[in-house]
CSV table of N, CA and C in Angstrom, one decimal:
chain,number,residue,atom,x,y,z
A,1,MET,N,-5.3,11.4,34.6
A,1,MET,CA,-3.8,11.0,35.0
A,1,MET,C,-3.2,12.3,34.9
A,2,LYS,N,-2.4,12.4,36.0
A,2,LYS,CA,-1.2,13.8,36.1
A,2,LYS,C,-0.6,13.8,35.1
A,3,GLY,N,-0.3,14.6,34.3
A,3,GLY,CA,0.8,15.0,33.2
A,3,GLY,C,0.2,14.5,32.0
A,4,VAL,N,-1.1,14.4,31.8
A,4,VAL,CA,-1.9,14.1,30.3
A,4,VAL,C,-3.1,14.7,30.3
A,5,SER,N,-3.3,15.4,29.2
A,5,SER,CA,-4.4,16.3,29.2
A,5,SER,C,-4.8,16.1,27.6
A,6,ILE,N,-6.1,16.3,27.8
A,6,ILE,CA,-7.4,15.9,26.4
A,6,ILE,C,-7.3,17.6,26.3
A,7,LEU,N,-7.5,17.7,24.7
A,7,LEU,CA,-8.1,19.2,24.2
A,7,LEU,C,-8.9,18.6,23.3
A,8,TYR,N,-10.1,19.5,22.8
A,8,TYR,CA,-11.2,19.3,22.7
A,8,TYR,C,-11.5,20.6,21.3
A,9,ASP,N,-12.0,20.1,20.1
A,9,ASP,CA,-12.2,21.3,19.1
A,9,ASP,C,-13.7,22.1,19.5
A,10,GLU,N,-14.2,22.9,18.6
A,10,GLU,CA,-15.4,23.7,19.0
A,10,GLU,C,-16.6,22.8,19.6
A,11,GLN,N,-16.6,21.5,18.8
A,11,GLN,CA,-18.1,20.6,19.1
A,11,GLN,C,-17.7,19.9,20.1
A,12,ARG,N,-16.5,20.1,20.9
A,12,ARG,CA,-16.3,19.6,22.3
A,12,ARG,C,-16.2,18.0,21.7
A,13,LYS,N,-15.2,17.4,20.4
A,13,LYS,CA,-15.0,16.1,20.3
A,13,LYS,C,-13.4,16.8,20.8
A,14,LYS,N,-12.7,14.9,21.4
A,14,LYS,CA,-11.4,14.9,21.5
A,14,LYS,C,-10.7,15.1,20.2
A,15,ARG,N,-9.5,15.8,20.6
A,15,ARG,CA,-8.8,15.9,19.0
A,15,ARG,C,-7.6,15.8,19.5
A,16,ILE,N,-6.9,16.3,20.5
A,16,ILE,CA,-5.3,16.0,20.9
A,16,ILE,C,-5.4,15.5,22.7
A,17,VAL,N,-4.3,14.7,22.5
A,17,VAL,CA,-3.9,14.5,23.9
A,17,VAL,C,-2.5,15.2,24.0
A,18,GLN,N,-2.2,15.7,25.0
A,18,GLN,CA,-1.1,16.7,25.5
A,18,GLN,C,-0.2,15.8,26.6
A,19,ILE,N,0.8,15.4,26.1
A,19,ILE,CA,1.5,14.7,27.6
A,19,ILE,C,2.6,15.8,27.9
A,20,ASP,N,2.6,15.5,29.3
A,20,ASP,CA,3.9,16.5,29.9
A,20,ASP,C,5.0,15.3,30.1
A,21,LEU,N,6.1,15.4,29.3
A,21,LEU,CA,6.9,14.1,29.5
A,21,LEU,C,7.6,14.3,30.9
A,22,GLU,N,8.2,15.4,31.1
A,22,GLU,CA,8.3,15.5,32.7
A,22,GLU,C,7.8,15.5,33.9
A,23,GLU,N,6.5,15.9,33.6
A,23,GLU,CA,5.5,15.5,34.5
A,23,GLU,C,5.2,13.9,34.6
A,24,ILE,N,5.2,13.3,33.8
A,24,ILE,CA,5.0,11.9,33.8
A,24,ILE,C,5.5,11.0,33.9
A,25,SER,N,7.0,11.4,33.7
A,25,SER,CA,8.3,10.8,34.2
A,25,SER,C,8.5,11.1,35.6
A,26,LYS,N,7.9,11.3,36.1
A,26,LYS,CA,8.0,11.5,38.0
A,26,LYS,C,7.4,10.2,38.5
A,27,ASP,N,6.4,9.5,37.9
A,27,ASP,CA,6.0,8.2,38.3
A,27,ASP,C,6.0,7.2,37.3
A,28,PRO,N,7.0,6.4,37.6
A,28,PRO,CA,7.3,5.5,36.2
A,28,PRO,C,6.2,4.3,36.2
A,29,GLU,N,5.2,4.0,37.2
A,29,GLU,CA,3.8,3.4,37.4
A,29,GLU,C,3.2,3.8,36.1
A,30,ALA,N,2.9,5.6,36.2
A,30,ALA,CA,1.6,5.9,35.3
A,30,ALA,C,2.5,6.2,33.8
A,31,PHE,N,3.5,5.7,33.9
A,31,PHE,CA,4.6,6.0,32.4
A,31,PHE,C,4.0,4.7,31.6
A,32,GLU,N,4.2,3.8,32.4
A,32,GLU,CA,4.3,2.6,32.1
A,32,GLU,C,2.7,2.3,31.7
A,33,ASP,N,1.8,2.7,32.6
A,33,ASP,CA,0.2,2.8,32.0
A,33,ASP,C,0.0,2.9,30.7
A,34,LEU,N,0.3,4.6,30.5
A,34,LEU,CA,0.3,5.2,29.2
A,34,LEU,C,0.9,4.6,28.0
A,35,LEU,N,2.1,3.7,28.4
A,35,LEU,CA,2.8,3.3,27.3
A,35,LEU,C,1.9,1.8,27.0
A,36,ASP,N,1.4,1.3,28.0
A,36,ASP,CA,0.7,0.5,27.6
A,36,ASP,C,-0.8,0.6,27.0
A,37,GLY,N,-1.2,1.5,27.2
A,37,GLY,CA,-2.5,2.1,26.5
A,37,GLY,C,-2.2,2.3,25.2
A,38,LEU,N,-0.9,3.2,24.9
A,38,LEU,CA,-0.9,3.2,23.4
A,38,LEU,C,-0.5,2.3,22.7
A,39,ILE,N,0.3,1.2,23.2
A,39,ILE,CA,0.5,-0.3,22.5
A,39,ILE,C,-0.7,-0.7,22.1
A,40,ALA,N,-1.4,-0.7,23.4
A,40,ALA,CA,-2.7,-1.7,23.0
A,40,ALA,C,-3.5,-0.9,21.9
A,41,GLU,N,-3.6,0.4,21.9
A,41,GLU,CA,-4.4,1.1,21.0
A,41,GLU,C,-3.5,1.0,19.5
A,42,GLU,N,-2.7,0.6,19.4
A,42,GLU,CA,-1.5,0.6,18.3
A,42,GLU,C,-1.7,-0.8,17.7
A,43,ARG,N,-2.3,-1.5,18.6
A,43,ARG,CA,-2.5,-3.3,18.3
A,43,ARG,C,-4.0,-3.8,18.4
A,44,ARG,N,-4.6,-2.7,18.4
A,44,ARG,CA,-6.3,-3.0,18.1
A,44,ARG,C,-7.0,-3.6,17.1
A,45,ASN,N,-6.2,-3.7,16.0
A,45,ASN,CA,-7.0,-4.4,14.6
A,45,ASN,C,-5.9,-5.4,14.7
A,46,GLU,N,-4.9,-5.7,15.1
A,46,GLU,CA,-4.1,-7.3,14.9
A,46,GLU,C,-5.1,-8.5,15.4
A,47,PRO,N,-4.8,-9.3,14.7
A,47,PRO,CA,-5.6,-10.5,14.9
A,47,PRO,C,-4.9,-11.1,16.5
A,48,SER,N,-6.0,-11.6,17.0
A,48,SER,CA,-5.6,-11.9,18.5
A,48,SER,C,-5.0,-13.6,18.4
A,49,ILE,N,-4.6,-14.1,19.2
A,49,ILE,CA,-3.5,-15.5,19.4
A,49,ILE,C,-4.6,-16.0,21.0
A,50,SER,N,-4.9,-17.1,21.1
A,50,SER,CA,-5.4,-17.7,22.0
A,50,SER,C,-4.5,-18.2,23.3
A,51,HIS,N,-4.9,-18.0,24.2
A,51,HIS,CA,-3.8,-18.3,25.6
A,51,HIS,C,-3.2,-19.6,25.4
A,52,LYS,N,-4.2,-20.7,24.7
A,52,LYS,CA,-3.9,-21.9,24.4
A,52,LYS,C,-2.6,-22.2,23.2
A,53,THR,N,-2.9,-21.6,22.1
A,53,THR,CA,-2.0,-21.3,20.9
A,53,THR,C,-0.8,-21.1,21.6
A,54,VAL,N,-0.7,-19.9,22.5
A,54,VAL,CA,0.5,-19.2,23.4
A,54,VAL,C,1.5,-19.8,23.5
A,55,MET,N,0.5,-20.7,24.9
A,55,MET,CA,1.2,-21.5,25.5
A,55,MET,C,1.8,-23.0,25.0
A,56,ARG,N,1.0,-23.1,23.9
A,56,ARG,CA,1.8,-24.5,22.9
A,56,ARG,C,2.8,-24.0,22.4
A,57,SER,N,3.0,-23.0,22.0
A,57,SER,CA,4.1,-22.5,21.0
A,57,SER,C,5.4,-22.0,22.4
A,58,LEU,N,5.2,-21.8,23.4
A,58,LEU,CA,6.0,-21.7,24.5
A,58,LEU,C,6.7,-22.8,24.9
A,59,ARG,N,5.9,-23.8,25.1
A,59,ARG,CA,6.4,-25.2,25.1
A,59,ARG,C,7.0,-25.9,24.3
A,60,LYS,N,6.7,-25.5,23.0
A,60,LYS,CA,7.7,-26.1,22.1
A,60,LYS,C,8.6,-25.6,21.9
A,61,ARG,N,9.2,-24.3,22.3
A,61,ARG,CA,10.3,-23.5,22.3
A,61,ARG,C,11.1,-23.9,23.4
A,62,ALA,N,10.8,-24.3,24.5
A,62,ALA,CA,11.1,-24.6,25.4
A,62,ALA,C,11.7,-26.2,25.6
A,63,GLU,N,10.9,-27.2,24.6
A,63,GLU,CA,11.8,-28.3,24.6
A,63,GLU,C,13.2,-28.3,23.7
A,64,ARG,N,13.1,-27.3,22.8
A,64,ARG,CA,14.3,-27.4,21.9
A,64,ARG,C,15.7,-27.3,22.7
A,65,PRO,N,16.7,-27.7,22.2
A,65,PRO,CA,17.8,-27.5,23.2
A,65,PRO,C,18.6,-26.4,22.6
């Protein structure tokens, strides 16, 4: 992804992600993709909710006056 670089240590292990904010902000879609990836990583260990449960909850909210 243009504007994003991965830096490695001496053992060739990924250690640092360097983000050029000026470059990445030129492409709003790429910026959104980057943020989506960061959010997904942040939430990796959160419990998941089934689609059925989410839809049931949304329908209940829609029925409220």
